[in-house]
Coordinates of C-alpha atoms and ligand atoms in Angstrom, one line a residue:
M1 CA 57.7 77.7 96.5
T2 CA 59.4 74.3 97.1
E3 CA 60.3 73.4 101.0
K4 CA 64.1 73.7 101.9
L5 CA 66.4 71.5 103.4
I6 CA 69.7 73.6 103.9
L7 CA 72.6 70.3 104.4
D8 CA 74.1 71.0 107.5
G9 CA 77.7 70.2 106.9
N10 CA 78.4 70.6 110.6
V11 CA 75.7 68.4 112.1
V12 CA 77.2 65.5 109.6
A13 CA 81.0 66.4 110.4
N14 CA 80.0 66.1 114.3
E15 CA 77.9 62.6 114.0
V16 CA 80.9 61.7 111.8
K17 CA 83.8 62.4 114.6
D18 CA 81.5 61.5 117.2
A19 CA 81.4 57.7 115.9
L20 CA 85.0 58.1 115.9
K21 CA 85.6 58.6 119.7
S22 CA 85.0 55.1 121.4
R23 CA 86.8 53.7 118.3
I24 CA 89.8 55.7 119.1
Q25 CA 89.6 54.9 122.6
A26 CA 89.7 51.3 121.6
L27 CA 92.7 51.5 119.9
K28 CA 94.5 53.4 122.3
E29 CA 93.8 51.0 124.6
K30 CA 95.8 48.5 122.3
N31 CA 98.8 51.4 122.6
I32 CA 98.2 52.6 118.9
T33 CA 97.2 56.4 118.4
P34 CA 95.8 56.3 115.2
C35 CA 98.5 59.0 112.7
L36 CA 98.1 61.2 110.0
A37 CA 101.4 62.4 108.1
T38 CA 100.7 65.5 106.0
I39 CA 103.2 66.8 103.6
L40 CA 103.5 70.3 102.7
V41 CA 105.6 71.4 100.2
G42 CA 106.3 75.2 99.8
D43 CA 104.5 78.2 101.6
D44 CA 101.3 78.2 99.6
P45 CA 99.0 80.1 102.6
S46 CA 96.0 78.3 101.6
S47 CA 97.6 75.0 101.7
A48 CA 99.3 75.9 104.9
T49 CA 95.8 76.9 106.4
Y50 CA 94.0 73.7 105.0
V51 CA 96.8 71.4 106.7
K52 CA 97.1 73.5 110.0
M53 CA 93.1 72.6 109.7
K54 CA 93.5 69.2 109.1
G55 CA 96.3 69.0 111.9
N56 CA 93.6 70.6 114.8
A57 CA 90.5 68.6 113.4
C58 CA 93.3 65.3 114.2
N59 CA 94.4 66.8 117.8
R60 CA 91.2 67.8 119.2
L61 CA 90.0 63.6 118.7
G62 CA 93.1 62.6 119.7
I63 CA 94.6 61.8 116.6
E64 CA 98.3 62.5 116.1
S65 CA 99.1 64.3 113.3
R66 CA 102.8 64.4 112.2
K67 CA 103.0 67.6 110.1
I68 CA 106.3 67.5 107.5
H69 CA 106.7 70.9 106.1
L70 CA 109.3 70.8 103.5
P71 CA 110.9 73.6 101.6
K72 CA 109.6 74.7 97.9
E73 CA 113.3 73.7 96.7
T74 CA 112.0 70.6 97.4
T75 CA 112.7 67.6 94.3
T76 CA 110.8 65.4 93.1
E77 CA 112.9 62.7 94.4
E78 CA 113.5 64.0 97.7
L79 CA 109.6 64.1 98.4
L80 CA 109.6 60.6 97.0
N81 CA 112.0 59.3 99.8
T82 CA 110.0 61.0 102.4
I83 CA 106.9 59.2 101.0
H84 CA 108.8 56.0 101.2
E85 CA 109.8 56.9 104.7
L86 CA 106.4 57.1 105.9
N87 CA 105.1 54.0 103.6
E88 CA 107.7 52.4 106.1
D89 CA 106.9 53.6 109.6
S90 CA 104.3 51.6 111.6
S91 CA 103.2 54.2 113.6
V92 CA 101.8 56.4 110.3
H93 CA 98.5 54.9 109.3
G94 CA 97.8 57.7 106.7
I95 CA 99.5 59.9 104.4
L96 CA 98.6 63.1 103.0
L97 CA 100.1 65.4 100.4
Q98 CA 98.7 68.7 100.4
H99 CA 98.1 69.3 96.9
P100 CA 99.0 71.5 94.8
V101 CA 102.5 70.9 94.7
P102 CA 105.4 73.3 93.1
D103 CA 105.1 73.1 89.5
H104 CA 108.8 71.5 89.2
I105 CA 107.3 68.6 90.9
D106 CA 106.2 65.5 89.3
E107 CA 102.7 65.2 91.7
R108 CA 101.2 62.6 90.2
Q109 CA 104.7 60.5 90.9
A110 CA 104.5 61.4 94.4
F111 CA 100.4 60.8 94.9
E112 CA 101.5 57.0 93.3
A113 CA 104.3 56.5 95.5
I114 CA 101.5 56.4 99.0
S115 CA 101.2 53.2 99.8
V116 CA 97.5 52.0 99.0
E117 CA 97.0 50.9 102.6
K118 CA 98.0 54.6 103.7
D119 CA 95.9 56.8 100.7
V120 CA 93.1 57.8 103.0
D121 CA 92.6 60.7 100.4
G122 CA 92.2 58.2 97.8
V123 CA 94.8 60.2 95.6
T124 CA 96.7 56.8 93.9
S125 CA 95.6 55.5 90.9
W126 CA 95.0 52.1 92.9
G127 CA 92.8 53.7 95.0
Y128 CA 90.6 55.5 92.4
G129 CA 90.0 52.6 90.3
Q130 CA 89.0 50.3 93.7
T131 CA 86.6 53.0 94.4
A132 CA 85.3 53.7 91.1
L133 CA 84.7 49.3 90.9
G134 CA 83.2 49.7 94.4
F135 CA 85.7 48.1 96.8
G136 CA 88.2 50.8 97.4
L137 CA 89.2 51.2 101.0
Y138 CA 89.3 54.8 100.7
P139 CA 87.5 57.1 98.3
S140 CA 88.8 60.8 98.1
C141 CA 87.6 62.7 101.3
T142 CA 85.6 65.3 99.6
P143 CA 83.2 62.6 97.2
A144 CA 83.1 60.6 100.3
A145 CA 81.8 63.8 102.1
I146 CA 78.9 64.5 99.7
L147 CA 77.8 60.9 99.8
Q148 CA 78.1 61.2 103.8
I149 CA 76.0 64.0 103.3
M150 CA 73.2 63.0 101.2
K151 CA 73.5 59.0 103.3
H152 CA 72.8 61.7 106.6
Y153 CA 69.9 63.3 104.9
N154 CA 68.2 60.4 102.9
I155 CA 68.7 61.6 99.8
D156 CA 68.4 58.6 97.6
A157 CA 70.4 58.7 94.2
E158 CA 69.0 55.7 92.6
G159 CA 67.7 56.4 89.3
K160 CA 68.2 60.1 89.9
H161 CA 70.2 62.4 86.9
A162 CA 73.0 63.7 88.6
V163 CA 75.4 66.2 87.0
V164 CA 79.0 66.3 88.2
V165 CA 80.3 69.8 86.9
G166 CA 83.7 69.4 87.1
R167 CA 86.4 66.1 86.2
S168 CA 89.2 66.5 88.7
P169 CA 91.3 63.4 89.9
I170 CA 90.1 63.9 93.4
L171 CA 86.4 65.6 93.3
G172 CA 84.5 65.5 90.1
K173 CA 85.7 61.9 88.7
P174 CA 85.6 60.1 91.9
V175 CA 82.5 61.7 93.1
S176 CA 80.7 60.8 89.0
A177 CA 82.0 56.8 90.1
L178 CA 80.7 56.9 93.4
L179 CA 77.1 58.3 92.3
L180 CA 77.3 55.9 89.5
N181 CA 77.6 53.1 92.2
E182 CA 74.6 54.6 94.0
N183 CA 72.7 53.9 90.6
A184 CA 72.2 57.2 89.9
T185 CA 72.5 58.2 85.9
V186 CA 75.7 60.5 86.1
T187 CA 76.7 62.9 83.3
T188 CA 80.1 64.6 84.2
C189 CA 80.5 68.2 82.7
H190 CA 84.1 70.0 82.0
S191 CA 85.3 72.8 80.3
R192 CA 84.5 71.5 76.5
T193 CA 81.4 70.5 77.5
T194 CA 79.2 72.4 75.0
D195 CA 75.6 74.0 76.4
L196 CA 76.1 73.2 80.2
P197 CA 72.6 74.5 81.2
Q198 CA 70.9 71.8 78.7
F199 CA 72.3 68.9 80.7
L200 CA 71.9 71.4 84.0
K201 CA 68.6 71.9 83.5
T202 CA 67.1 67.7 83.7
A203 CA 69.4 67.3 87.0
D204 CA 68.0 66.0 89.9
I205 CA 71.4 66.4 91.9
V206 CA 73.6 69.1 90.8
V207 CA 77.7 68.6 92.3
A208 CA 79.5 71.7 91.9
A209 CA 83.3 70.9 91.4
V210 CA 84.1 73.5 89.0
G211 CA 86.5 75.9 91.2
K212 CA 84.9 79.2 90.0
P213 CA 83.1 81.4 92.3
N214 CA 79.2 81.6 92.0
F215 CA 79.6 79.5 88.4
I216 CA 76.0 77.5 88.6
K217 CA 73.4 79.7 88.2
G218 CA 69.9 78.7 89.8
E219 CA 68.2 79.7 86.4
W220 CA 70.3 76.8 85.0
L221 CA 68.4 74.4 87.4
K222 CA 65.0 72.6 87.4
D223 CA 62.5 73.3 90.8
G224 CA 63.4 70.4 93.3
V225 CA 67.0 69.9 92.3
V226 CA 69.7 68.9 95.3
V227 CA 72.8 71.5 95.0
L228 CA 75.8 69.8 96.8
D229 CA 78.6 72.3 96.3
A230 CA 82.1 71.2 96.9
G231 CA 83.4 74.3 95.7
Y232 CA 85.9 76.5 98.5
N233 CA 86.9 79.9 96.5
P234 CA 88.2 83.0 98.4
G235 CA 86.0 84.5 100.6
N236 CA 84.0 81.4 101.2
I237 CA 82.5 81.2 98.2
G238 CA 80.8 78.1 96.9
D239 CA 80.8 76.9 93.0
A240 CA 77.2 77.7 92.8
D241 CA 75.6 80.5 92.7
Y242 CA 74.0 79.9 96.7
S243 CA 71.2 82.4 96.4
S244 CA 69.8 81.8 93.3
C245 CA 70.3 77.8 93.7
Y246 CA 68.7 78.4 96.8
E247 CA 65.4 79.5 94.8
K248 CA 64.9 76.2 93.2
A249 CA 66.6 73.5 95.1
S250 CA 64.7 71.3 97.4
A251 CA 67.8 70.7 99.4
I252 CA 71.4 72.7 99.4
T253 CA 74.6 73.1 101.1
P254 CA 75.8 76.4 102.1
V255 CA 79.3 77.6 101.8
P256 CA 81.0 77.7 104.2
G257 CA 79.5 74.8 106.8
G258 CA 78.4 72.5 104.0
V259 CA 81.1 70.1 102.3
G260 CA 84.4 71.6 104.0
P261 CA 83.6 69.9 107.2
V262 CA 82.5 67.0 106.3
T263 CA 85.6 66.5 104.3
I264 CA 87.8 67.1 106.9
S265 CA 86.3 64.3 109.2
M266 CA 85.9 61.5 106.1
L267 CA 89.9 62.3 106.2
L268 CA 89.9 61.3 110.4
K269 CA 87.6 58.2 109.7
H270 CA 89.5 57.1 106.7
T271 CA 92.8 57.6 109.0
V272 CA 91.3 55.6 112.0
D273 CA 89.7 53.2 109.4
A274 CA 93.6 52.4 108.6
A275 CA 94.8 52.1 112.1
E276 CA 92.0 49.6 112.7
R277 CA 93.3 47.6 109.8
R278 CA 96.7 47.2 111.0
Ligands
NAP301 P1 90.2 71.7 89.7 O1 91.2 70.6 89.3 O2 90.8 73.0 89.0 O3 88.8 71.1 88.5 C1 88.1 72.0 88.4 C2 86.9 71.0 86.9 O4 86.2 72.4 86.6 C3 87.9 70.8 85.9 O5 87.2 69.4 85.7 C4 87.5 71.5 84.6 O6 87.2 71.4 83.4 C5 85.9 72.2 85.1 N1 85.6 73.1 84.4 C6 86.2 74.3 84.5 N2 85.7 75.4 84.2 C7 84.5 74.9 83.8 C8 83.5 75.6 82.7 N3 83.2 76.6 82.3 N4 82.1 74.5 82.6 C9 82.6 73.6 83.3 N5 83.7 72.8 83.9 C10 84.3 73.7 83.8 O7 89.0 71.9 90.7 P2 89.2 70.8 91.6 O8 90.5 70.5 92.7 O9 88.5 69.8 91.3 O10 88.2 71.8 92.7 C11 87.1 72.5 92.3 C12 86.3 73.1 93.8 O11 86.2 72.4 94.5 C13 87.1 74.3 93.6 O12 86.4 75.0 94.1 C14 87.9 73.6 95.2 O13 88.2 74.7 96.2 C15 87.1 72.8 96.3 N6 87.3 71.7 96.8 C16 86.7 72.0 97.8 C17 87.1 71.0 98.7 C18 86.3 70.5 99.8 O14 87.0 70.1 100.9 N7 85.7 71.1 100.2 C19 88.2 70.1 98.7 C20 88.5 70.2 97.2 C21 88.3 71.2 96.2 P3 88.7 70.8 82.5 O15 89.0 69.3 83.3 O16 87.8 70.2 81.6 O17 89.7 71.3 82.8

């Protein structure tokens, strides 16, 4: 059986956060407190939990967390006004609009309203385009987390076949671009892909970003594959079927404790980066 490496997201996240402490201290000596504004629209319990977790992570590190909670009846125009105010506020360094917003709001328009200098979650088309071209300030946090895990564990993408399952604007597409920039040969699969297992069986690296619990099966994978599971479904279940994928993998992220904690640490890092750039 292949030797296994469990890719421990808590170890990677702590390393990222530890490296931020002296940088935050240096900013505070200049009377600058890095500040992340989070906007939550409506009462979706999962979104409320994510925003709370992000706020707590900020507080633990000495980053200010400014939480803006808008009612579910908020219009696109009202949300845009809130974003414009935060863009103008020089004490705010990063803005995160929690996805998803209620259906009647034009989410894309709201994302685009975030100033690119404060787009610490890489949701604007400018941010995405710059990331794809290799000079972006802030890639989306989950794709950045996946690359950070690979860096920490010396997993080199160059020349490898990376198969990303999912093509969402915040996850599948940007992680495909980042892996391509790392010189992987990238295949991006989605709901219209015909015969997904055919692509997965030649994958050296698999990124699971489907939003379906236990979707990727170990029997579709080749021995020695690296499995990076971004999935986070109710009940703390990933998008890869852990036990069967574990059998095939040389390295695998668990859920929970894999990509999730690193995603939050990348958000903190991007906020500190943004405060320093100011
Ligand atoms: P999403 O917007 O729903 O996108 C899902 C993607 O999967 C879509 O591109 C879809 O294809 C594709 N897909 C759906 N069914 C498929 C199938 N049968 N075969 C192949 N592809 C299929 O989801 P997301 O926001 O990218 O999130 C994906 C997962 O990551 C979720 O589990 C989410 O909870 C998790 N997530 C985790 C973090 C974290 O911090 N760990 C952050 C964000 C998201 P189409 O484009 O064709 O519809």
